[in-house]
Amino acid sequence: SRAIIPAKIKAGRVQRPESLFAIMDYTSYFSRDVKCMQYSAIRRMAGLTLQSGIISFAGGAPSAATFPVAEIKRIADSILELDGQAALQYGLTLGFSGLIEAVVDCSLKRKIPGVTSSHVAITSGSQQALDLIGRIFIDPGDVVFFELPSYVGGIAAFRNLQAKLVGVRQADGGIDLEDLISKIEECKQLGHRAKIIYVIPNFQNPTGITLSLEKRKALLELAERFHLLVVEDDPYGEVCFDAGLMDQLIPIKSMDREGHVIYLSTFSKILSPGLRTGWVVASQPIIEKIDLTKQTSDLCGSMLDQRIVAECWKRGIIQENLPSLRDFYRSKCQVMLRAMEAYMPPDICWTRPAGGLFVWVTLPDHLDSEKILGMALEQEKVAYVVGQPFHVNDKGRNTLRLAFSKESEDNIGLGIQKLARVFRNHLE
């Protein structure tokens, strides 16, 4: 390699370039897929929100205060002591058998009948599941229907594969089914191949809206009628502020008799995101394709992580922690909603979620949340995520997402008061 490095010889010494990197234009080399990729609005803000003194409603990560650190440490120590060599080795692409059995048990508890190990794939978080599903089903130009607004990670996963993203407005109780039918028929008339409806039925990211039971049934009927797949993304269903509501949060997959629904979930919100364990429940032919596709992605996930999560489920740590976790987030959400009632100008609207981590805010049409964000950061040191990237139709510039998961209750109240002052200044 030394022979091909440009060099100048001066005074008997070899002068090598200051850098061997970033010396050519790679634009013509990049694939069409990578040219479609866009940076996450949330990830772009990560550095800003970590600065000292910033009250951040931007990041949607769960609070580290909910992580059972001591229990996880004891389990990790036990695994490494009793079976460390296997835990540190490669494993099966579809996941550790003990964790697959835990997911089967979890699925049955969520009233998804008939699930066996052949219907489960373990992934590195549900984000990898979205990427794999896109790679399995999407050709350039295929249509994926999204709620307006929807999760930026889901949008990116399908946009990166050059899918045609079609937005469907939301109404009371979730996605507007009449608008969905209209969009499906329009795509059919234009000759576009529609394949997937992507929904987050429980405490949706970013709005906090929950899809009603009636609409869950109707959405499945539409998928069957128009021969579409439903990707049901459910990372927040267990973060329900009132356990009595759980009976109303029946997965769409639980009603699926023809295999139209692909169900995704994760342990990130109810145990720890750092353990990177999500899962897919789907018909066996889909799981077989996930197995094949995942082999070219990462061969397999972390067996140590998966064994830890499986043991947390087996010992009941996840299940026993749910009541306190729900109380924790309910209290934070109530603080945010009370502060908004007290301080926000009357022209501003927001959602009132019954679970999850987010409140969605709508400003008057003439305001742009991205332009206001700079002032919120500079003058009041408060951060949020602007709403436009959550829309596949380039709308929503007067919207924003607030996450109540990270900050203390005192900071939530103070931050909303500061944010309301910024909004009031723009309205006046």
mmCIF file of N, CA and C in Angstrom, residues 156-233:
data_model
loop_
_atom_site.group_PDB
_atom_site.id
_atom_site.type_symbol
_atom_site.label_atom_id
_atom_site.label_comp_id
_atom_site.label_asym_id
_atom_site.label_seq_id
_atom_site.Cartn_x
_atom_site.Cartn_y
_atom_site.Cartn_z
ATOM 1 N N ALA A 156 -38.449 6.746 7.239
ATOM 2 C CA ALA A 156 -37.114 6.591 6.662
ATOM 3 C C ALA A 156 -36.884 5.184 6.121
ATOM 4 N N ALA A 157 -37.353 4.175 6.862
ATOM 5 C CA ALA A 157 -37.105 2.792 6.457
ATOM 6 C C ALA A 157 -37.677 2.507 5.078
ATOM 7 N N PHE A 158 -38.859 3.047 4.775
ATOM 8 C CA PHE A 158 -39.489 2.786 3.484
ATOM 9 C C PHE A 158 -39.054 3.797 2.417
ATOM 10 N N ARG A 159 -38.812 5.030 2.833
ATOM 11 C CA ARG A 159 -38.319 6.020 1.866
ATOM 12 C C ARG A 159 -36.958 5.604 1.327
ATOM 13 N N ASN A 160 -36.112 5.064 2.179
ATOM 14 C CA ASN A 160 -34.769 4.672 1.755
ATOM 15 C C ASN A 160 -34.784 3.606 0.664
ATOM 16 N N LEU A 161 -35.899 2.889 0.547
ATOM 17 C CA LEU A 161 -36.039 1.855 -0.473
ATOM 18 C C LEU A 161 -36.792 2.358 -1.702
ATOM 19 N N GLN A 162 -36.959 3.683 -1.776
ATOM 20 C CA GLN A 162 -37.606 4.347 -2.902
ATOM 21 C C GLN A 162 -39.081 3.982 -3.040
ATOM 22 N N ALA A 163 -39.731 3.722 -1.898
ATOM 23 C CA ALA A 163 -41.175 3.525 -1.919
ATOM 24 C C ALA A 163 -41.864 4.864 -2.150
ATOM 25 N N LYS A 164 -43.088 4.815 -2.647
ATOM 26 C CA LYS A 164 -43.926 6.006 -2.765
ATOM 27 C C LYS A 164 -44.728 6.099 -1.471
ATOM 28 N N LEU A 165 -44.512 7.161 -0.696
ATOM 29 C CA LEU A 165 -45.148 7.313 0.604
ATOM 30 C C LEU A 165 -46.391 8.190 0.464
ATOM 31 N N VAL A 166 -47.526 7.657 0.868
ATOM 32 C CA VAL A 166 -48.805 8.357 0.739
ATOM 33 C C VAL A 166 -49.379 8.586 2.132
ATOM 34 N N GLY A 167 -49.658 9.838 2.442
ATOM 35 C CA GLY A 167 -50.177 10.191 3.763
ATOM 36 C C GLY A 167 -51.685 10.101 3.837
ATOM 37 N N VAL A 168 -52.169 9.654 5.002
ATOM 38 C CA VAL A 168 -53.607 9.557 5.264
ATOM 39 C C VAL A 168 -53.896 10.335 6.543
ATOM 40 N N ARG A 169 -54.843 11.246 6.478
ATOM 41 C CA ARG A 169 -55.095 12.094 7.643
ATOM 42 C C ARG A 169 -55.658 11.276 8.804
ATOM 43 N N GLN A 170 -55.502 11.824 10.007
ATOM 44 C CA GLN A 170 -56.060 11.207 11.206
ATOM 45 C C GLN A 170 -57.335 11.943 11.607
ATOM 46 N N ALA A 171 -58.210 11.213 12.294
ATOM 47 C CA ALA A 171 -59.468 11.774 12.781
ATOM 48 C C ALA A 171 -59.677 11.265 14.204
ATOM 49 N N ASP A 172 -60.879 11.419 14.738
ATOM 50 C CA ASP A 172 -61.165 10.897 16.070
ATOM 51 C C ASP A 172 -60.952 9.382 16.068
ATOM 52 N N GLY A 173 -60.203 8.915 17.058
ATOM 53 C CA GLY A 173 -59.960 7.482 17.156
ATOM 54 C C GLY A 173 -58.946 6.946 16.185
ATOM 55 N N GLY A 174 -58.130 7.827 15.591
ATOM 56 C CA GLY A 174 -57.056 7.366 14.734
ATOM 57 C C GLY A 174 -57.277 7.607 13.254
ATOM 58 N N ILE A 175 -56.632 6.807 12.427
ATOM 59 C CA ILE A 175 -56.578 7.022 10.980
ATOM 60 C C ILE A 175 -57.979 7.155 10.382
ATOM 61 N N ASP A 176 -58.115 8.093 9.442
ATOM 62 C CA ASP A 176 -59.386 8.345 8.768
ATOM 63 C C ASP A 176 -59.562 7.291 7.675
ATOM 64 N N LEU A 177 -60.457 6.346 7.904
ATOM 65 C CA LEU A 177 -60.595 5.217 6.995
ATOM 66 C C LEU A 177 -61.188 5.629 5.647
ATOM 67 N N GLU A 178 -62.052 6.629 5.632
ATOM 68 C CA GLU A 178 -62.587 7.108 4.351
ATOM 69 C C GLU A 178 -61.479 7.721 3.498
ATOM 70 N N ASP A 179 -60.606 8.465 4.136
ATOM 71 C CA ASP A 179 -59.481 9.042 3.397
ATOM 72 C C ASP A 179 -58.548 7.937 2.919
ATOM 73 N N LEU A 180 -58.361 6.908 3.733
ATOM 74 C CA LEU A 180 -57.519 5.786 3.336
ATOM 75 C C LEU A 180 -58.095 5.096 2.100
ATOM 76 N N ILE A 181 -59.393 4.831 2.105
ATOM 77 C CA ILE A 181 -60.031 4.202 0.937
ATOM 78 C C ILE A 181 -59.845 5.065 -0.306
ATOM 79 N N SER A 182 -60.036 6.365 -0.148
ATOM 80 C CA SER A 182 -59.874 7.283 -1.274
ATOM 81 C C SER A 182 -58.459 7.219 -1.833
ATOM 82 N N LYS A 183 -57.457 7.186 -0.944
ATOM 83 C CA LYS A 183 -56.057 7.152 -1.379
ATOM 84 C C LYS A 183 -55.723 5.810 -2.042
ATOM 85 N N ILE A 184 -56.276 4.722 -1.509
ATOM 86 C CA ILE A 184 -56.041 3.406 -2.113
ATOM 87 C C ILE A 184 -56.602 3.366 -3.534
ATOM 88 N N GLU A 185 -57.835 3.835 -3.691
ATOM 89 C CA GLU A 185 -58.471 3.813 -5.012
ATOM 90 C C GLU A 185 -57.766 4.744 -5.987
ATOM 91 N N GLU A 186 -57.292 5.883 -5.481
ATOM 92 C CA GLU A 186 -56.545 6.811 -6.343
ATOM 93 C C GLU A 186 -55.264 6.161 -6.852
ATOM 94 N N CYS A 187 -54.550 5.480 -5.955
ATOM 95 C CA CYS A 187 -53.318 4.794 -6.373
ATOM 96 C C CYS A 187 -53.616 3.715 -7.405
ATOM 97 N N LYS A 188 -54.720 3.020 -7.219
ATOM 98 C CA LYS A 188 -55.109 1.966 -8.156
ATOM 99 C C LYS A 188 -55.387 2.548 -9.533
ATOM 100 N N GLN A 189 -56.089 3.681 -9.571
ATOM 101 C CA GLN A 189 -56.408 4.326 -10.847
ATOM 102 C C GLN A 189 -55.154 4.805 -11.569
ATOM 103 N N LEU A 190 -54.152 5.220 -10.786
ATOM 104 C CA LEU A 190 -52.909 5.723 -11.377
ATOM 105 C C LEU A 190 -51.952 4.599 -11.751
ATOM 106 N N GLY A 191 -52.339 3.366 -11.434
ATOM 107 C CA GLY A 191 -51.491 2.236 -11.778
ATOM 108 C C GLY A 191 -50.353 1.991 -10.814
ATOM 109 N N HIS A 192 -50.417 2.606 -9.620
ATOM 110 C CA HIS A 192 -49.378 2.396 -8.613
ATOM 111 C C HIS A 192 -49.675 1.128 -7.820
ATOM 112 N N ARG A 193 -48.655 0.395 -7.472
ATOM 113 C CA ARG A 193 -48.829 -0.859 -6.750
ATOM 114 C C ARG A 193 -48.776 -0.601 -5.245
ATOM 115 N N ALA A 194 -49.932 -0.647 -4.599
ATOM 116 C CA ALA A 194 -50.018 -0.422 -3.155
ATOM 117 C C ALA A 194 -49.760 -1.735 -2.421
ATOM 118 N N LYS A 195 -48.926 -1.687 -1.368
ATOM 119 C CA LYS A 195 -48.564 -2.919 -0.670
ATOM 120 C C LYS A 195 -48.815 -2.879 0.831
ATOM 121 N N ILE A 196 -48.517 -1.753 1.481
ATOM 122 C CA ILE A 196 -48.457 -1.759 2.947
ATOM 123 C C ILE A 196 -49.195 -0.566 3.531
ATOM 124 N N ILE A 197 -49.896 -0.808 4.640
ATOM 125 C CA ILE A 197 -50.410 0.257 5.511
ATOM 126 C C ILE A 197 -49.612 0.182 6.797
ATOM 127 N N TYR A 198 -48.917 1.259 7.125
ATOM 128 C CA TYR A 198 -48.105 1.297 8.349
ATOM 129 C C TYR A 198 -48.845 2.079 9.425
ATOM 130 N N VAL A 199 -49.093 1.440 10.576
ATOM 131 C CA VAL A 199 -49.819 2.105 11.659
ATOM 132 C C VAL A 199 -49.151 1.827 13.000
ATOM 133 N N ILE A 200 -49.290 2.805 13.893
ATOM 134 C CA ILE A 200 -48.873 2.662 15.296
ATOM 135 C C ILE A 200 -50.149 2.822 16.113
ATOM 136 N N PRO A 201 -50.803 1.733 16.484
ATOM 137 C CA PRO A 201 -52.165 1.845 17.028
ATOM 138 C C PRO A 201 -52.249 2.374 18.451
ATOM 139 N N ASN A 202 -51.202 2.184 19.241
ATOM 140 C CA ASN A 202 -51.278 2.524 20.659
ATOM 141 C C ASN A 202 -50.382 3.707 21.003
ATOM 142 N N PHE A 203 -51.009 4.834 21.414
ATOM 143 C CA PHE A 203 -50.265 6.005 21.896
ATOM 144 C C PHE A 203 -49.193 6.388 20.875
ATOM 145 N N GLN A 204 -49.656 6.659 19.693
ATOM 146 C CA GLN A 204 -48.813 6.785 18.514
ATOM 147 C C GLN A 204 -47.668 7.777 18.699
ATOM 148 N N ASN A 205 -46.540 7.433 18.131
ATOM 149 C CA ASN A 205 -45.420 8.363 17.978
ATOM 150 C C ASN A 205 -45.578 8.986 16.587
ATOM 151 N N PRO A 206 -45.891 10.312 16.511
ATOM 152 C CA PRO A 206 -45.630 11.338 17.522
ATOM 153 C C PRO A 206 -46.851 11.892 18.260
ATOM 154 N N THR A 207 -48.076 11.510 17.925
ATOM 155 C CA THR A 207 -49.235 12.254 18.415
ATOM 156 C C THR A 207 -49.756 11.798 19.773
ATOM 157 N N GLY A 208 -49.470 10.552 20.159
ATOM 158 C CA GLY A 208 -50.067 10.003 21.368
ATOM 159 C C GLY A 208 -51.473 9.479 21.156
ATOM 160 N N ILE A 209 -52.003 9.545 19.917
ATOM 161 C CA ILE A 209 -53.361 9.094 19.602
ATOM 162 C C ILE A 209 -53.422 7.570 19.618
ATOM 163 N N THR A 210 -54.566 7.031 20.061
ATOM 164 C CA THR A 210 -54.799 5.588 20.067
ATOM 165 C C THR A 210 -55.887 5.228 19.066
ATOM 166 N N LEU A 211 -55.624 4.194 18.277
ATOM 167 C CA LEU A 211 -56.583 3.719 17.289
ATOM 168 C C LEU A 211 -57.716 2.981 18.004
ATOM 169 N N SER A 212 -58.953 3.369 17.718
ATOM 170 C CA SER A 212 -60.108 2.770 18.387
ATOM 171 C C SER A 212 -60.269 1.309 17.972
ATOM 172 N N LEU A 213 -60.948 0.537 18.828
ATOM 173 C CA LEU A 213 -61.173 -0.874 18.535
ATOM 174 C C LEU A 213 -61.969 -1.042 17.240
ATOM 175 N N GLU A 214 -62.973 -0.185 17.033
ATOM 176 C CA GLU A 214 -63.777 -0.267 15.812
ATOM 177 C C GLU A 214 -62.916 -0.051 14.575
ATOM 178 N N LYS A 215 -61.987 0.909 14.653
ATOM 179 C CA LYS A 215 -61.131 1.179 13.503
ATOM 180 C C LYS A 215 -60.097 0.084 13.290
ATOM 181 N N ARG A 216 -59.685 -0.578 14.359
ATOM 182 C CA ARG A 216 -58.764 -1.715 14.198
ATOM 183 C C ARG A 216 -59.428 -2.805 13.361
ATOM 184 N N LYS A 217 -60.667 -3.110 13.707
ATOM 185 C CA LYS A 217 -61.404 -4.131 12.953
ATOM 186 C C LYS A 217 -61.617 -3.697 11.508
ATOM 187 N N ALA A 218 -62.012 -2.443 11.313
ATOM 188 C CA ALA A 218 -62.282 -1.946 9.963
ATOM 189 C C ALA A 218 -61.016 -1.878 9.123
ATOM 190 N N LEU A 219 -59.895 -1.526 9.748
ATOM 191 C CA LEU A 219 -58.630 -1.451 9.021
ATOM 192 C C LEU A 219 -58.221 -2.828 8.510
ATOM 193 N N LEU A 220 -58.404 -3.841 9.334
ATOM 194 C CA LEU A 220 -58.096 -5.205 8.894
ATOM 195 C C LEU A 220 -58.997 -5.621 7.737
ATOM 196 N N GLU A 221 -60.257 -5.263 7.818
ATOM 197 C CA GLU A 221 -61.190 -5.579 6.728
ATOM 198 C C GLU A 221 -60.770 -4.893 5.431
ATOM 199 N N LEU A 222 -60.291 -3.650 5.543
ATOM 200 C CA LEU A 222 -59.803 -2.944 4.353
ATOM 201 C C LEU A 222 -58.570 -3.627 3.762
ATOM 202 N N ALA A 223 -57.678 -4.065 4.620
ATOM 203 C CA ALA A 223 -56.475 -4.755 4.140
ATOM 204 C C ALA A 223 -56.852 -6.026 3.386
ATOM 205 N N GLU A 224 -57.811 -6.748 3.925
ATOM 206 C CA GLU A 224 -58.267 -7.968 3.241
ATOM 207 C C GLU A 224 -58.957 -7.629 1.914
ATOM 208 N N ARG A 225 -59.763 -6.587 1.936
ATOM 209 C CA ARG A 225 -60.520 -6.200 0.732
ATOM 210 C C ARG A 225 -59.607 -5.756 -0.400
ATOM 211 N N PHE A 226 -58.571 -4.988 -0.057
ATOM 212 C CA PHE A 226 -57.696 -4.434 -1.090
ATOM 213 C C PHE A 226 -56.382 -5.209 -1.220
ATOM 214 N N HIS A 227 -56.266 -6.337 -0.516
ATOM 215 C CA HIS A 227 -55.084 -7.200 -0.613
ATOM 216 C C HIS A 227 -53.803 -6.451 -0.230
ATOM 217 N N LEU A 228 -53.858 -5.816 0.930
ATOM 218 C CA LEU A 228 -52.713 -5.068 1.452
ATOM 219 C C LEU A 228 -52.189 -5.723 2.728
ATOM 220 N N LEU A 229 -50.935 -5.446 3.035
ATOM 221 C CA LEU A 229 -50.356 -5.854 4.309
ATOM 222 C C LEU A 229 -50.482 -4.699 5.305
ATOM 223 N N VAL A 230 -50.653 -5.031 6.562
ATOM 224 C CA VAL A 230 -50.643 -4.050 7.642
ATOM 225 C C VAL A 230 -49.397 -4.293 8.484
ATOM 226 N N VAL A 231 -48.537 -3.290 8.589
ATOM 227 C CA VAL A 231 -47.413 -3.351 9.519
ATOM 228 C C VAL A 231 -47.863 -2.640 10.789
ATOM 229 N N GLU A 232 -48.115 -3.437 11.823
ATOM 230 C CA GLU A 232 -48.623 -2.932 13.098
ATOM 231 C C GLU A 232 -47.443 -2.763 14.061
ATOM 232 N N ASP A 233 -47.042 -1.534 14.275
ATOM 233 C CA ASP A 233 -45.872 -1.213 15.100
ATOM 234 C C ASP A 233 -46.355 -0.843 16.505
#
